[in-house]
Amino acid sequence: MTHIIIPDHETSIGVAAMLDSGEVIALPTETVYGLGADATNGKAVAKIFEIKGRPEFNPLIAHVDGIRMAEEHGVFSDTTRLLAQNFWPGPLTFILPLKETSPISPLVTAGLKTIGMRMPRHKVTLSIIKDLGYPIAAPSANASGKLSPTTPEHVIQSLGYKILNIVAGGKSVVGLESTILDMTGDTPCLLRAGAITRADIEDLIGTIDDATEVTNDTAPKSPGQLLKHYAPKIPLRLNAIDINQGEALLGFGALKFIGIKGGGRINDLPEGWVLNLSPTGDLTEAASNLFSMLHKLGDSGADSIAVMNIPETGIGQAINERLQRASKS
Ligand code: TXA
Ligand code: MG
């Protein structure tokens, strides 16, 4: 049974503790209900994708309790600060350069060097973030491909038994996902339209680019199409059952049957050339390690990466989708 938590003055401490222990909880925001997890806990973030049944890893928005927390993770320009001072808390998400010192899980950013952040305008959720002390990663709390939820009942209809707890916070007053503004280029660029409009933004900072515009012969682009994907520096070879010369190994499960072509054992490979997504074959753990391990092997000095077979079940589908993309880029 899904439990609906009716907020009182102690709710935020209790919910923050559950998030801190790795639980995924549906939370109210002014736009739509989000499916939240501690953004610094890769395993908890992996559960979000599992619960939503997303066949791929899109980067997630990190929800902060204010500009100070946001500046621990993303690089703010003067323009970003001005926009935040005017529109936060509220339905405006910034895409910002990710700070190298940020402890945010790479699964939140899908391995990118950028991070999406916003400060939601909802008292209960803001105090939960404050008590947690870290951003909360949250996509909309609906199953993949379904409508975004604006009430706890919608969340139950869509995700039902898959989550234990929903924090009730009334009907989402905006009812539409946040505006997304990419601040990483020379000119800010609108990636998703929302309640804060292009005109609202331009009144404050002057002309911006608009990637959502419809021209005569092109359909509007979705954020998915606009998204840059992280690709490792060196080629990937999938479904490997052995290792070629010069290859590093990204393993999954037991490695005892993996050999090196032409002779040798994986213990003989240079240090840092063998990483295991999950020695016990746990797909959630594998998902949480995927981007960080690809980064590490990309920097290991190997010429390429051999990746063992990942089962196509549950979140394994999203892992394989990501590996397929990476192997083609
Ligand atoms: O109103 C909202 O934004 C709601 C509430 C829960 O805050 N959240 C939401 O999340 O709509 P979601 O996951 O359904 O949409 C987030 C969008 C995705 O299209 C994703 O590609 C984009 O934000 N995004 C997040 N981080 C990004 C990044 N680093 N670069 C580019 N796009 C990013
Ligand atoms: Mg969504």
Short mmCIF file of C-alpha atoms and ligand atoms in Angstrom, two decimals:
data_model
loop_
_atom_site.label_atom_id
_atom_site.label_comp_id
_atom_site.label_asym_id
_atom_site.label_seq_id
_atom_site.Cartn_x
_atom_site.Cartn_y
_atom_site.Cartn_z
CA MET A 1 0.00 0.00 0.00
CA THR A 2 1.19 3.47 -0.80
CA HIS A 3 1.18 5.70 2.25
CA ILE A 4 0.10 9.32 1.84
CA ILE A 5 1.99 11.52 4.29
CA ILE A 6 -0.10 14.47 5.42
CA PRO A 7 2.44 17.16 6.31
CA ASP A 8 2.70 18.54 9.83
CA HIS A 9 5.53 20.41 11.52
CA GLU A 10 7.69 17.29 11.85
CA THR A 11 7.22 15.98 8.33
CA SER A 12 10.30 17.49 6.76
CA ILE A 13 12.74 15.93 9.23
CA GLY A 14 11.17 12.49 8.88
CA VAL A 15 10.99 12.63 5.09
CA ALA A 16 14.54 14.00 4.86
CA ALA A 17 15.71 11.02 6.95
CA MET A 18 13.93 8.58 4.61
CA LEU A 19 15.53 10.26 1.57
CA ASP A 20 18.90 10.20 3.34
CA SER A 21 18.55 6.43 3.77
CA GLY A 22 18.04 6.02 0.01
CA GLU A 23 14.25 5.90 -0.29
CA VAL A 24 12.43 7.36 -3.32
CA ILE A 25 9.44 9.51 -2.31
CA ALA A 26 6.87 11.45 -4.33
CA LEU A 27 6.89 15.14 -3.39
CA PRO A 28 4.66 18.10 -4.20
CA THR A 29 5.90 21.08 -6.20
CA GLU A 30 4.02 24.00 -7.71
CA THR A 31 4.48 22.60 -11.25
CA VAL A 32 3.82 18.86 -10.94
CA TYR A 33 4.51 16.15 -8.35
CA GLY A 34 8.09 14.90 -8.50
CA LEU A 35 9.58 11.48 -7.79
CA GLY A 36 12.41 12.48 -5.47
CA ALA A 37 15.69 10.97 -4.30
CA ASP A 38 18.85 12.31 -2.65
CA ALA A 39 20.76 13.63 -5.69
CA THR A 40 24.10 12.60 -4.18
CA ASN A 41 23.04 8.96 -3.75
CA GLY A 42 23.53 7.14 -7.07
CA LYS A 43 21.67 4.00 -5.99
CA ALA A 44 18.64 6.00 -4.88
CA VAL A 45 18.66 7.95 -8.16
CA ALA A 46 18.86 4.67 -10.11
CA LYS A 47 15.66 3.57 -8.36
CA ILE A 48 13.85 6.60 -9.86
CA PHE A 49 14.53 5.31 -13.37
CA GLU A 50 13.52 1.82 -12.34
CA ILE A 51 10.21 2.99 -10.86
CA LYS A 52 9.37 5.21 -13.84
CA GLY A 53 10.21 2.39 -16.25
CA ARG A 54 12.25 4.78 -18.38
CA PRO A 55 14.04 2.90 -21.16
CA GLU A 56 16.77 5.55 -21.15
CA PHE A 57 18.65 7.84 -18.80
CA ASN A 58 17.60 11.47 -19.23
CA PRO A 59 19.31 13.92 -16.94
CA LEU A 60 17.17 14.94 -13.97
CA ILE A 61 16.48 18.32 -12.40
CA ALA A 62 18.13 18.84 -9.00
CA HIS A 63 15.79 20.73 -6.66
CA VAL A 64 17.48 23.16 -4.27
CA ASP A 65 16.31 25.24 -1.31
CA GLY A 66 17.90 28.44 -2.57
CA ILE A 67 20.71 30.13 -4.48
CA ARG A 68 23.33 29.27 -1.89
CA MET A 69 22.79 25.51 -2.21
CA ALA A 70 22.58 25.84 -6.00
CA GLU A 71 25.97 27.58 -6.14
CA GLU A 72 27.59 24.57 -4.45
CA HIS A 73 26.81 22.52 -7.55
CA GLY A 74 26.48 24.84 -10.54
CA VAL A 75 28.40 27.87 -11.79
CA PHE A 76 26.28 31.04 -11.58
CA SER A 77 26.92 34.02 -13.85
CA ASP A 78 25.63 37.47 -12.87
CA THR A 79 22.75 36.96 -15.31
CA THR A 80 21.83 33.61 -13.74
CA ARG A 81 21.88 35.21 -10.29
CA LEU A 82 19.63 38.04 -11.45
CA LEU A 83 17.14 35.58 -12.93
CA ALA A 84 17.18 33.43 -9.79
CA GLN A 85 16.62 36.46 -7.56
CA ASN A 86 13.57 37.36 -9.63
CA PHE A 87 12.01 33.99 -10.41
CA TRP A 88 13.02 31.66 -7.55
CA PRO A 89 11.27 30.01 -5.87
CA GLY A 90 9.35 29.19 -9.03
CA PRO A 91 8.99 27.21 -12.26
CA LEU A 92 12.31 28.14 -13.88
CA THR A 93 15.09 25.55 -14.31
CA PHE A 94 18.63 26.59 -15.24
CA ILE A 95 21.09 24.39 -17.07
CA LEU A 96 24.48 25.42 -15.65
CA PRO A 97 28.11 24.26 -15.86
CA LEU A 98 28.59 21.57 -13.19
CA LYS A 99 31.15 22.33 -10.50
CA GLU A 100 33.87 19.69 -10.30
CA THR A 101 33.58 19.63 -6.52
CA SER A 102 29.86 18.82 -6.58
CA PRO A 103 28.95 15.47 -4.97
CA ILE A 104 25.89 15.10 -7.25
CA SER A 105 25.66 11.58 -8.73
CA PRO A 106 26.60 11.45 -12.44
CA LEU A 107 23.34 9.58 -12.98
CA VAL A 108 21.51 12.87 -12.26
CA THR A 109 23.41 14.68 -15.01
CA ALA A 110 23.58 11.59 -17.29
CA GLY A 111 27.34 12.01 -17.23
CA LEU A 112 27.21 15.55 -18.67
CA LYS A 113 29.31 18.45 -17.40
CA THR A 114 26.14 20.46 -16.89
CA ILE A 115 23.40 20.35 -14.27
CA GLY A 116 19.72 21.34 -14.33
CA MET A 117 18.55 23.04 -11.12
CA ARG A 118 15.52 24.83 -9.78
CA MET A 119 14.06 26.03 -6.46
CA PRO A 120 10.44 24.84 -6.28
CA ARG A 121 7.78 27.14 -4.82
CA HIS A 122 6.38 24.72 -2.26
CA LYS A 123 6.86 25.20 1.49
CA VAL A 124 6.84 21.53 2.46
CA THR A 125 9.28 20.39 -0.22
CA LEU A 126 11.60 23.34 0.41
CA SER A 127 11.89 22.46 4.08
CA ILE A 128 12.54 18.79 3.22
CA ILE A 129 15.43 19.87 0.94
CA LYS A 130 16.73 22.13 3.70
CA ASP A 131 16.68 19.32 6.27
CA LEU A 132 18.31 16.88 3.84
CA GLY A 133 21.06 19.42 3.15
CA TYR A 134 21.45 18.22 -0.45
CA PRO A 135 19.48 18.75 -3.66
CA ILE A 136 16.65 16.34 -4.45
CA ALA A 137 16.73 14.85 -7.95
CA ALA A 138 13.19 14.51 -9.26
CA PRO A 139 11.51 13.93 -12.60
CA SER A 140 7.73 14.14 -12.79
CA ALA A 141 6.15 11.34 -10.70
CA ASN A 142 4.47 9.45 -13.53
CA ALA A 143 5.27 6.25 -15.37
CA SER A 144 7.25 6.88 -18.55
CA GLY A 145 5.07 8.15 -21.39
CA LYS A 146 2.12 9.03 -19.11
CA LEU A 147 0.78 12.46 -18.14
CA SER A 148 2.49 14.43 -15.40
CA PRO A 149 0.67 14.23 -12.02
CA THR A 150 -0.71 17.31 -10.29
CA THR A 151 -2.34 15.53 -7.29
CA PRO A 152 -1.32 12.63 -4.99
CA GLU A 153 -4.17 10.62 -6.57
CA HIS A 154 -2.59 11.00 -10.03
CA VAL A 155 0.68 9.68 -8.60
CA ILE A 156 -1.09 6.62 -7.17
CA GLN A 157 -2.90 5.99 -10.46
CA SER A 158 0.36 6.06 -12.37
CA LEU A 159 2.87 4.48 -10.00
CA GLY A 160 0.61 2.76 -7.49
CA TYR A 161 2.32 -0.01 -5.57
CA LYS A 162 5.76 0.95 -6.92
CA ILE A 163 6.35 3.61 -4.29
CA LEU A 164 5.87 3.49 -0.54
CA ASN A 165 5.36 7.15 0.29
CA ILE A 166 3.79 10.26 -1.19
CA VAL A 167 3.94 13.58 0.61
CA ALA A 168 0.58 15.31 0.09
CA GLY A 169 0.79 18.99 -0.74
CA GLY A 170 -2.45 19.88 -2.44
CA LYS A 171 -3.01 20.35 -6.13
CA SER A 172 0.01 21.68 -8.03
CA VAL A 173 -0.95 25.31 -8.67
CA VAL A 174 0.99 25.74 -11.93
CA GLY A 175 0.18 22.29 -13.32
CA LEU A 176 2.79 22.44 -16.08
CA GLU A 177 6.47 21.48 -16.00
CA SER A 178 9.01 24.25 -15.41
CA THR A 179 10.53 26.48 -18.08
CA ILE A 180 14.06 25.28 -18.90
CA LEU A 181 16.74 27.85 -19.73
CA ASP A 182 20.20 26.79 -20.85
CA MET A 183 22.74 29.20 -19.35
CA THR A 184 25.87 27.39 -20.57
CA GLY A 185 26.28 29.21 -23.92
CA ASP A 186 27.00 32.83 -24.85
CA THR A 187 23.29 33.67 -25.03
CA PRO A 188 20.72 32.01 -22.73
CA CYS A 189 18.57 29.56 -24.68
CA LEU A 190 15.02 28.44 -23.95
CA LEU A 191 14.85 24.62 -24.09
CA ARG A 192 11.34 24.05 -22.72
CA ALA A 193 8.48 26.50 -22.51
CA GLY A 194 6.64 26.81 -19.20
CA ALA A 195 4.75 29.21 -16.96
CA ILE A 196 7.64 31.67 -16.93
CA THR A 197 7.60 32.86 -20.51
CA ARG A 198 10.25 34.04 -22.94
CA ALA A 199 8.82 37.57 -22.54
CA ASP A 200 9.12 37.38 -18.73
CA ILE A 201 12.78 36.47 -19.09
CA GLU A 202 13.55 38.99 -21.85
CA ASP A 203 12.00 41.83 -19.84
CA LEU A 204 14.73 41.23 -17.31
CA ILE A 205 17.84 40.27 -19.31
CA GLY A 206 17.15 41.17 -22.97
CA THR A 207 16.90 38.91 -26.02
CA ILE A 208 17.47 35.17 -25.59
CA ASP A 209 17.59 32.27 -28.05
CA ASP A 210 14.59 30.00 -28.35
CA ALA A 211 15.07 26.36 -29.28
CA THR A 212 11.36 25.59 -28.83
CA GLU A 213 10.25 27.86 -31.68
CA VAL A 214 8.28 26.37 -34.56
CA THR A 215 9.46 27.48 -37.99
CA ASN A 216 7.65 26.80 -41.28
CA ASP A 217 9.13 23.44 -42.05
CA THR A 218 10.43 22.15 -38.74
CA ALA A 219 8.52 20.60 -35.88
CA PRO A 220 9.19 21.96 -32.39
CA LYS A 221 12.18 20.30 -30.88
CA SER A 222 11.73 18.42 -27.63
CA PRO A 223 14.32 18.75 -24.85
CA GLY A 224 15.27 15.17 -25.63
CA GLN A 225 16.28 16.06 -29.18
CA LEU A 226 18.21 19.09 -28.00
CA LEU A 227 20.10 17.19 -25.41
CA LYS A 228 23.80 16.60 -25.84
CA HIS A 229 24.80 13.12 -24.78
CA TYR A 230 27.85 12.21 -22.83
CA ALA A 231 30.22 10.02 -24.84
CA PRO A 232 33.37 8.44 -23.42
CA LYS A 233 36.70 9.51 -24.94
CA ILE A 234 37.48 6.05 -26.31
CA PRO A 235 35.43 3.46 -28.24
CA LEU A 236 33.22 0.86 -26.55
CA ARG A 237 32.80 -2.75 -27.61
CA LEU A 238 29.62 -4.31 -26.26
CA ASN A 239 28.76 -7.88 -25.16
CA ALA A 240 32.43 -8.73 -24.80
CA ILE A 241 33.30 -12.26 -23.63
CA ASP A 242 37.04 -11.62 -23.66
CA ILE A 243 39.45 -8.69 -23.80
CA ASN A 244 41.58 -7.53 -26.73
CA GLN A 245 45.04 -6.00 -26.40
CA GLY A 246 44.78 -2.39 -25.25
CA GLU A 247 41.23 -2.78 -23.96
CA ALA A 248 40.02 -1.98 -20.47
CA LEU A 249 37.13 -3.99 -19.01
CA LEU A 250 33.77 -2.76 -17.76
CA GLY A 251 32.42 -5.85 -16.06
CA PHE A 252 29.07 -6.95 -14.67
CA GLY A 253 28.69 -9.86 -12.26
CA ALA A 254 31.39 -12.54 -11.97
CA LEU A 255 34.57 -11.92 -13.99
CA LYS A 256 36.10 -15.35 -13.58
CA PHE A 257 35.38 -16.53 -17.13
CA ILE A 258 36.77 -13.42 -18.82
CA GLY A 259 40.17 -13.94 -20.43
CA ILE A 260 42.60 -11.88 -22.49
CA LYS A 261 42.95 -12.74 -26.17
CA GLY A 262 46.39 -14.14 -26.85
CA GLY A 263 46.72 -15.29 -23.24
CA GLY A 264 46.81 -13.76 -19.79
CA ARG A 265 44.41 -13.03 -16.97
CA ILE A 266 42.56 -9.85 -16.09
CA ASN A 267 44.66 -9.49 -12.94
CA ASP A 268 47.61 -8.80 -15.25
CA LEU A 269 45.95 -5.69 -16.74
CA PRO A 270 47.28 -2.27 -15.66
CA GLU A 271 45.82 -0.81 -12.49
CA GLY A 272 42.49 0.91 -13.05
CA TRP A 273 41.70 -0.99 -16.26
CA VAL A 274 39.14 -3.33 -14.70
CA LEU A 275 35.99 -1.93 -13.14
CA ASN A 276 32.85 -3.84 -12.23
CA LEU A 277 29.42 -2.19 -12.48
CA SER A 278 28.13 -4.68 -9.90
CA PRO A 279 30.07 -7.75 -8.75
CA THR A 280 26.81 -9.26 -7.45
CA GLY A 281 24.90 -8.62 -10.69
CA ASP A 282 22.61 -5.98 -9.15
CA LEU A 283 21.25 -3.82 -12.00
CA THR A 284 20.35 -0.86 -9.74
CA GLU A 285 23.91 -0.74 -8.45
CA ALA A 286 25.18 -1.06 -12.04
CA ALA A 287 23.07 1.91 -13.16
CA SER A 288 24.41 4.05 -10.34
CA ASN A 289 28.01 3.27 -11.35
CA LEU A 290 27.61 3.52 -15.13
CA PHE A 291 28.63 7.10 -15.90
CA SER A 292 31.34 7.41 -13.26
CA MET A 293 32.99 4.16 -14.40
CA LEU A 294 32.83 5.14 -18.09
CA HIS A 295 34.57 8.40 -17.15
CA LYS A 296 37.26 6.57 -15.18
CA LEU A 297 37.97 4.00 -17.91
CA GLY A 298 38.01 6.81 -20.48
CA ASP A 299 40.85 8.36 -18.48
CA SER A 300 42.67 5.09 -17.73
CA GLY A 301 45.05 5.19 -20.70
CA ALA A 302 43.39 2.20 -22.42
CA ASP A 303 42.64 2.43 -26.17
CA SER A 304 39.08 1.19 -25.83
CA ILE A 305 36.61 -0.41 -23.43
CA ALA A 306 35.19 -3.93 -23.57
CA VAL A 307 31.79 -4.07 -21.88
CA MET A 308 30.31 -7.34 -20.67
CA ASN A 309 26.72 -8.29 -21.46
CA ILE A 310 24.07 -6.55 -19.33
CA PRO A 311 20.71 -8.33 -19.01
CA GLU A 312 17.88 -6.52 -20.80
CA THR A 313 15.54 -6.69 -17.79
CA GLY A 314 14.17 -3.74 -15.77
CA ILE A 315 16.66 -0.91 -15.56
CA GLY A 316 19.07 -3.03 -17.65
CA GLN A 317 17.22 -1.69 -20.70
CA ALA A 318 18.20 1.88 -19.86
CA ILE A 319 21.79 0.82 -19.24
CA ASN A 320 21.93 -0.93 -22.62
CA GLU A 321 20.29 2.01 -24.42
CA ARG A 322 23.00 4.29 -23.02
CA LEU A 323 25.81 1.86 -23.89
CA GLN A 324 24.46 1.49 -27.45
CA ARG A 325 24.53 5.25 -27.94
CA ALA A 326 27.99 5.53 -26.46
CA SER A 327 29.32 2.73 -28.68
CA LYS A 328 28.12 4.54 -31.83
CA SER A 329 29.35 8.04 -31.03
O1 TXA B 1 8.50 21.27 -13.23
C1 TXA B 1 9.41 20.46 -13.41
O2 TXA B 1 10.45 20.72 -14.04
C2 TXA B 1 9.19 19.06 -12.83
C3 TXA B 1 9.14 19.17 -11.31
C4 TXA B 1 9.10 17.82 -10.62
O3 TXA B 1 10.23 19.96 -10.86
N1 TXA B 1 10.21 18.15 -13.26
C5 TXA B 1 10.31 17.69 -14.55
O4 TXA B 1 11.33 16.78 -14.74
O5 TXA B 1 9.59 18.04 -15.45
P1 TXA B 1 11.48 15.89 -16.05
O6 TXA B 1 12.56 14.88 -15.74
O7 TXA B 1 10.18 15.32 -16.47
O8 TXA B 1 12.08 16.88 -17.12
C6 TXA B 1 13.36 17.42 -16.95
C7 TXA B 1 13.92 17.92 -18.25
C8 TXA B 1 14.27 16.80 -19.21
O9 TXA B 1 13.74 17.11 -20.49
C9 TXA B 1 15.78 16.80 -19.23
O10 TXA B 1 16.27 16.42 -20.47
C10 TXA B 1 16.11 18.26 -18.90
O11 TXA B 1 15.14 18.61 -17.97
N2 TXA B 1 17.44 18.38 -18.27
C11 TXA B 1 17.79 18.12 -16.99
N3 TXA B 1 19.11 18.29 -16.80
C12 TXA B 1 19.63 18.69 -17.99
C13 TXA B 1 20.94 19.02 -18.45
N4 TXA B 1 22.01 18.96 -17.66
N5 TXA B 1 21.07 19.38 -19.75
C14 TXA B 1 19.99 19.44 -20.57
N6 TXA B 1 18.73 19.13 -20.20
C15 TXA B 1 18.55 18.75 -18.93
MG MG B 2 8.26 14.39 -17.25
#
